[in-house]
Coordinates of C-alpha atoms in Angstrom, one line a residue:
X1 CA 0.1 -0.1 0.6
X2 CA 1.1 3.2 -1.4
X3 CA -0.2 6.7 -1.1
X4 CA 0.9 8.6 -3.3
X5 CA -2.0 11.5 -3.3
X6 CA -2.9 13.1 -0.3
X7 CA -6.6 14.6 -0.9
X8 CA -7.5 17.1 2.5
X9 CA -11.0 17.9 2.8
X10 CA -12.6 20.9 3.8
X11 CA -15.1 19.5 7.0
X12 CA -18.8 20.2 6.8
X13 CA -19.9 19.3 10.7
X14 CA -21.0 22.6 12.1
X15 CA -18.9 24.7 14.1
X16 CA -15.2 22.6 13.0
X17 CA -13.0 24.4 12.6
X18 CA -9.8 22.2 13.4
X19 CA -8.0 20.0 10.4
X20 CA -6.1 17.0 10.3
X21 CA -2.8 18.5 8.6
X22 CA -1.0 22.5 8.6
X23 CA 0.5 24.0 5.9
X24 CA 3.7 22.7 7.7
X25 CA 3.4 19.1 7.6
X26 CA 1.3 19.7 3.8
X27 CA 5.3 20.7 2.9
X28 CA 6.9 18.0 4.0
X29 CA 4.9 16.0 2.1
X30 CA 5.8 18.0 -0.5
X31 CA 8.8 17.5 -0.2
X32 CA 8.3 14.0 0.2
X33 CA 7.5 12.9 -3.2
X34 CA 4.1 13.0 -2.3
X35 CA 0.9 15.8 -4.3
X36 CA -1.4 17.4 -1.8
X37 CA -4.7 18.2 -3.4
X38 CA -6.4 21.3 -0.1
X39 CA -10.2 22.0 0.0
X40 CA -10.9 25.4 0.2
X41 CA -12.2 26.0 3.6
X42 CA -14.4 29.3 4.4
X43 CA -14.7 27.7 8.6
X44 CA -10.9 26.3 8.6
X45 CA -9.5 27.8 11.7
X46 CA -5.8 27.9 9.0
X47 CA -6.6 30.4 5.7
X48 CA -6.8 28.4 2.7
X49 CA -3.9 31.1 1.6
X50 CA -1.3 29.9 4.1
X51 CA -2.2 26.4 2.5
X52 CA -1.8 27.6 -1.1
X53 CA 2.1 28.7 -0.5
X54 CA 3.4 25.3 0.3
X55 CA 2.8 24.6 -3.2
X56 CA -0.3 22.8 -2.6
X57 CA -2.8 22.1 -5.1
X58 CA -6.6 23.7 -4.2
X59 CA -9.5 22.4 -5.5
X60 CA -13.0 23.6 -4.3
X61 CA -14.9 22.8 -0.7
X62 CA -16.1 19.0 -1.0
X63 CA -14.7 18.3 -4.6
X64 CA -13.0 15.5 -2.4
X65 CA -16.3 13.2 -5.4
X66 CA -14.2 13.9 -8.7
X67 CA -10.5 13.6 -6.9
X68 CA -9.0 10.2 -8.5
X69 CA -9.5 6.8 -7.2
X70 CA -6.2 7.1 -6.1
X71 CA -6.2 9.4 -4.1
X72 CA -6.8 8.8 0.3
X73 CA -9.4 11.4 1.3
X74 CA -9.0 12.6 4.7
X75 CA -10.8 14.5 7.7
X76 CA -11.5 14.6 10.5
X77 CA -15.2 14.8 11.2
X78 CA -18.0 12.1 10.0
X79 CA -18.8 12.6 5.7
X80 CA -22.1 14.0 5.3
X81 CA -25.2 11.3 5.7
X82 CA -25.9 9.9 2.3
X83 CA -27.0 7.3 0.2
X84 CA -23.9 7.8 -2.1
X85 CA -21.2 4.1 -2.0
X86 CA -17.4 5.3 -1.3
X87 CA -15.2 4.4 -3.6
X88 CA -11.6 6.0 -2.5
X89 CA -9.6 5.2 1.1
X90 CA -10.7 7.7 3.6
X91 CA -8.8 8.3 6.7
X92 CA -11.2 10.0 9.2
X93 CA -13.1 9.4 12.8
X94 CA -15.8 7.9 11.9
X95 CA -17.5 6.7 14.9
X96 CA -19.0 3.1 13.5
X97 CA -15.9 0.5 15.1
X98 CA -18.3 -0.1 18.5
X99 CA -21.5 -0.2 16.8
X100 CA -22.7 3.3 17.1
X101 CA -25.9 4.5 15.2
X102 CA -25.6 4.7 11.4
X103 CA -22.5 2.6 11.4
X104 CA -24.1 0.0 9.1
X105 CA -25.2 2.1 6.9
X106 CA -21.4 3.9 6.7
X107 CA -20.4 -0.2 6.6
X108 CA -22.5 -0.4 3.3
X109 CA -21.5 2.3 1.6
X110 CA -17.5 1.5 1.5
X111 CA -18.6 -2.4 0.2
X112 CA -21.1 -1.1 -2.5
X113 CA -18.1 1.0 -3.8
X114 CA -15.2 -0.1 -3.0
X115 CA -13.4 2.0 -1.0
X116 CA -11.6 1.4 2.4
X117 CA -12.4 3.0 5.9
X118 CA -8.7 4.0 7.8
X119 CA -10.7 5.1 11.2
X120 CA -8.0 7.8 13.3
X121 CA -9.2 6.6 16.2
X122 CA -8.1 2.9 16.0
X123 CA -4.8 4.1 14.8
X124 CA -2.8 2.3 16.9
X125 CA 0.8 0.7 17.9
X126 CA 1.9 -2.4 17.8
X127 CA 0.6 -2.7 21.7
X128 CA -2.4 -1.1 21.2
X129 CA -2.2 2.3 22.2
X130 CA -3.6 5.7 19.7
X131 CA -0.7 7.2 18.5
X132 CA -2.9 10.3 16.2
X133 CA -5.7 12.1 19.2
X134 CA -6.8 15.7 20.1
X135 CA -7.1 13.3 23.7
X136 CA -5.5 16.7 26.0
X137 CA -7.3 19.1 23.8
X138 CA -10.2 18.1 24.8
X139 CA -9.6 17.0 28.1
X140 CA -9.1 20.7 28.3
X141 CA -12.0 22.0 27.0
X142 CA -14.2 20.0 28.7
X143 CA -13.2 21.5 31.4
X144 CA -13.6 24.5 30.7
X145 CA -16.4 24.2 29.6
X146 CA -18.4 22.1 32.8
X147 CA -16.3 25.0 35.4
X148 CA -18.1 28.0 33.1
X149 CA -21.0 26.0 32.2
X150 CA -20.8 25.9 36.6
X151 CA -20.5 29.7 37.2
X152 CA -23.2 30.8 34.1
X153 CA -25.7 27.5 36.7
X154 CA -24.8 29.3 40.2
X155 CA -25.1 32.3 38.8
X156 CA -28.5 32.0 37.3
X157 CA -29.4 29.6 40.2
X158 CA -29.2 32.2 42.6
X159 CA -31.6 34.1 41.8
X160 CA -33.9 31.2 41.2
X161 CA -34.3 30.2 37.7
X162 CA -32.6 28.0 35.7
X163 CA -31.2 29.3 32.6
X164 CA -29.7 26.7 29.6
X165 CA -26.1 27.1 28.7
X166 CA -25.0 30.3 26.2
X167 CA -23.4 28.8 23.1
X168 CA -19.3 28.5 23.3
X169 CA -17.6 30.7 20.3
X170 CA -14.0 28.9 19.9
X171 CA -11.2 31.1 21.1
X172 CA -8.4 32.7 19.8
X173 CA -5.8 30.5 22.0
X174 CA -6.0 28.7 25.6
X175 CA -4.1 31.6 27.5
X176 CA -7.7 33.4 26.2
X177 CA -10.4 30.2 27.4
X178 CA -8.1 29.8 30.8
X179 CA -8.7 34.0 31.4
X180 CA -11.9 34.0 30.0
X181 CA -13.6 31.2 32.4
X182 CA -11.4 32.4 35.6
X183 CA -12.9 35.7 34.9
X184 CA -16.8 33.9 34.9
X185 CA -16.1 32.2 37.7
X186 CA -14.4 35.2 39.9
X187 CA -17.4 36.6 39.5
X188 CA -19.7 34.8 39.7
X189 CA -18.6 33.5 43.5
X190 CA -18.2 37.2 43.7
X191 CA -22.3 37.2 43.3
X192 CA -23.0 33.9 45.4
X193 CA -20.3 33.9 48.0
X194 CA -20.3 30.1 47.2
X195 CA -16.3 29.0 47.3
X196 CA -15.6 27.0 44.3
X197 CA -16.3 24.0 42.6
X198 CA -15.1 20.6 43.9
X199 CA -14.3 18.7 40.6
X200 CA -13.6 15.0 39.7
X201 CA -11.8 14.3 36.7
X202 CA -12.6 10.0 36.0
X203 CA -9.8 8.4 34.1
X204 CA -7.0 9.3 36.2
X205 CA -3.4 9.1 32.9
X206 CA -5.2 9.0 30.4
X207 CA -4.6 11.9 27.6
X208 CA -7.9 13.0 28.4
X209 CA -7.8 13.5 32.0
X210 CA -4.6 14.6 32.1
X211 CA -5.6 17.8 30.2
X212 CA -8.3 18.2 32.3
X213 CA -5.9 18.6 35.3
X214 CA -3.7 20.8 32.8
X215 CA -6.9 22.9 32.8
X216 CA -7.4 23.2 36.5
X217 CA -4.0 24.2 37.3
X218 CA -3.3 26.8 35.2
X219 CA -6.9 28.3 36.9
X220 CA -5.4 27.1 40.7
X221 CA -8.0 25.1 40.8
X222 CA -6.4 22.0 41.3
X223 CA -6.1 22.0 44.7
X224 CA -10.4 21.1 44.9
X225 CA -10.0 18.4 41.9
X226 CA -9.7 14.7 42.7
X227 CA -8.3 12.2 40.2
X228 CA -10.0 8.7 39.6
X229 CA -7.8 5.9 37.8
X230 CA -8.9 1.7 37.7
X231 CA -8.4 1.5 40.8
X232 CA -11.0 3.5 42.2
X233 CA -13.5 1.7 39.9
X234 CA -12.8 -1.8 40.5
X235 CA -15.8 -2.3 42.4
X236 CA -18.3 -1.4 39.2
X237 CA -20.6 1.1 39.7
X238 CA -22.6 3.0 39.1
X239 CA -20.9 5.6 42.3
X240 CA -22.8 7.7 44.3
X241 CA -19.7 9.2 45.3
X242 CA -19.7 10.8 41.9
X243 CA -22.9 12.6 43.6
X244 CA -20.4 14.6 46.5
X245 CA -18.8 16.7 44.0
X246 CA -19.9 19.9 42.2
X247 CA -18.6 19.0 38.6
X248 CA -17.7 15.5 37.2
X249 CA -15.7 14.9 33.9
X250 CA -16.1 11.9 32.1
X251 CA -12.0 11.2 30.2
X252 CA -12.8 7.3 30.4
X253 CA -12.7 5.2 27.4
X254 CA -14.7 2.0 27.4
X255 CA -14.3 -0.7 24.8
X256 CA -16.6 -3.1 26.5
X257 CA -19.3 -3.9 28.5
X258 CA -19.6 -2.2 32.3
X259 CA -21.5 -1.1 34.5
X260 CA -23.1 3.2 34.2
X261 CA -20.8 5.1 36.5
X262 CA -24.2 6.8 37.1
X263 CA -27.7 6.1 36.8
X264 CA -31.4 8.6 36.2
X265 CA -32.3 6.2 40.0
X266 CA -28.2 7.7 41.6
X267 CA -29.0 11.3 40.5
X268 CA -32.5 11.5 42.7
X269 CA -30.3 11.7 45.3
X270 CA -29.7 14.6 47.9
X271 CA -26.5 15.5 45.9
X272 CA -23.8 18.7 45.4
X273 CA -23.7 17.5 41.4
X274 CA -24.3 20.2 38.3
X275 CA -22.5 20.5 36.3
X276 CA -20.9 16.8 34.1
X277 CA -18.5 17.2 31.4
X278 CA -18.7 13.6 29.5
X279 CA -14.9 14.0 27.3
X280 CA -15.3 10.7 26.3
X281 CA -19.4 11.0 24.8
X282 CA -20.3 8.2 23.8
X283 CA -24.2 7.9 24.0
X284 CA -25.2 5.9 21.1
X285 CA -22.7 3.7 21.9
X286 CA -22.9 0.3 23.5
X287 CA -20.6 1.2 25.9
X288 CA -21.4 4.3 27.7
X289 CA -21.2 4.4 30.6
X290 CA -23.0 7.8 31.8
X291 CA -27.1 6.5 29.6
X292 CA -28.6 9.6 31.0
X293 CA -28.6 11.1 28.4
X294 CA -29.6 10.8 24.9
X295 CA -27.8 12.8 21.9
X296 CA -24.3 14.5 21.8
X297 CA -24.3 18.5 22.8
X298 CA -23.6 20.8 20.0
X299 CA -21.4 24.6 21.0
X300 CA -24.5 26.3 19.7
X301 CA -25.9 24.5 22.2
X302 CA -23.6 23.3 25.2
X303 CA -25.9 20.8 27.7
X304 CA -28.4 18.8 28.3
X305 CA -30.5 19.8 31.0
X306 CA -30.9 16.7 33.1
X307 CA -32.6 18.3 35.9
X308 CA -34.0 21.5 36.2
X309 CA -33.7 21.9 40.2
X310 CA -37.4 21.9 40.8
X311 CA -36.7 19.2 43.8
X312 CA -34.1 20.2 46.9
X313 CA -30.8 19.3 44.8
X314 CA -29.9 21.7 42.1
X315 CA -30.1 22.0 38.9
X316 CA -27.7 18.9 36.7
X317 CA -26.9 20.0 33.2
X318 CA -24.2 18.1 30.8
X319 CA -22.2 18.7 28.1
X320 CA -21.5 15.7 25.4
X321 CA -19.9 18.2 23.1
X322 CA -18.4 15.2 20.7
X323 CA -15.4 17.4 18.9
X324 CA -14.3 19.9 21.9
X325 CA -11.4 20.7 21.4
X326 CA -12.3 22.6 18.5
X327 CA -12.9 25.2 20.9
X328 CA -9.2 25.9 20.8
X329 CA -8.5 25.5 16.6
X330 CA -5.9 26.2 15.7
X331 CA -3.3 24.7 18.6
X332 CA -5.3 21.1 18.7
X333 CA -5.0 21.0 15.2
X334 CA -0.7 22.0 15.5
X335 CA -0.9 19.0 18.1
X336 CA -2.2 16.0 15.8
X337 CA -0.7 17.0 13.1
X338 CA 2.7 16.4 14.5
X339 CA 1.4 13.6 15.7
X340 CA 0.4 12.0 12.1
X341 CA 2.6 13.4 9.9
X342 CA 5.2 10.5 10.4
X343 CA 2.6 7.7 10.1
X344 CA 1.7 9.1 6.1
X345 CA 5.3 9.9 5.5
X346 CA 6.2 5.7 6.2
X347 CA 2.9 5.0 4.1
X348 CA 4.5 7.0 1.3
X349 CA 8.5 5.0 2.0
X350 CA 7.2 0.9 3.1
X351 CA 4.2 -0.5 4.1
X352 CA 2.5 0.6 7.0
X353 CA 1.8 -1.6 9.9
X354 CA -0.1 0.6 12.2
X355 CA -2.6 1.8 8.6
X356 CA -2.8 -1.5 7.5
X357 CA -4.2 -3.0 11.2
X358 CA -6.4 0.1 10.8
X359 CA -7.9 -1.7 7.3
X360 CA -8.1 -5.0 8.9
X361 CA -10.7 -4.0 11.6
X362 CA -12.6 -1.9 8.9
X363 CA -12.8 -5.4 6.7
X364 CA -13.8 -7.3 9.5
X365 CA -16.7 -4.1 10.2
X366 CA -17.8 -4.1 6.8
X367 CA -18.2 -7.8 7.0
X368 CA -20.0 -8.0 10.1
X369 CA -22.3 -5.2 8.6
X370 CA -23.0 -6.9 5.3

């Protein structure tokens, strides 16, 4: 398998401003002898003219359907939900290999068109560890939005009403995000005379949990944080102890059936918990450890209202945005691009075990769907 033509597509998911590769990475691929095509984009955090200076080919947005059959179509988020057969080799986060909603339809599109899928989530080394991920930035943003939402919630509920979490726009950089949340929190604490929130991060040691804790450190909230790892959840859920915290940030990647961390019944008990940020965000998957909400949320409407606080407990809002790093699109893109580049370069030179493993999983999943 030799990659000679890489086609970077424009994203169609609302509010998705990230991309898989920076201009610097594109230049490295060109220097290695590859042909690279980049689609124009009105949404991408990195302007098209920065790619143009590398010497790559520029093409209109969503023109990948007309790409040569040997081109590898590289993106991040899911393709549009269409019926058209897929004939190319696609590299992106498909959210299909755990049999999420729509996985069979997607596999049938690949089967009927003869195309193939190399899911970015399943690019792994020989030990099964992922080689590319947005995990750190997902955790960082997921925790930031949780603290922001907690500040918003207590401010308005102090006035006797529950007000939905307002829309979120991307931030120029992590410093701007930290400053914004700290300012919102300071205002809320001054108005309500409350103490800063106690936060629980689930998934100690992982990329997402590390990113979440990084945010708390930079916001001087880490002293009020607890982190749970495998040893803390070995007994199996539900975990009533979670109710003692104000904010719960779930960063656990679940790959097999496990007892839920929380249930509706658990949440009826006396609790401090008022914000959940489900960074792992797999509501339609079979292994979802938080079966208390129906679907993902979006930056325009960040949270489900699980409880409006009409009884003795406080309100409970749940954030389930499945592309959190888009709130820091430039930094997260740069980080991801550095991780992905060596594997694309390896494809140009020889067989890639990383991509071969992803292809074998695709073949297995496709056969199960058909």
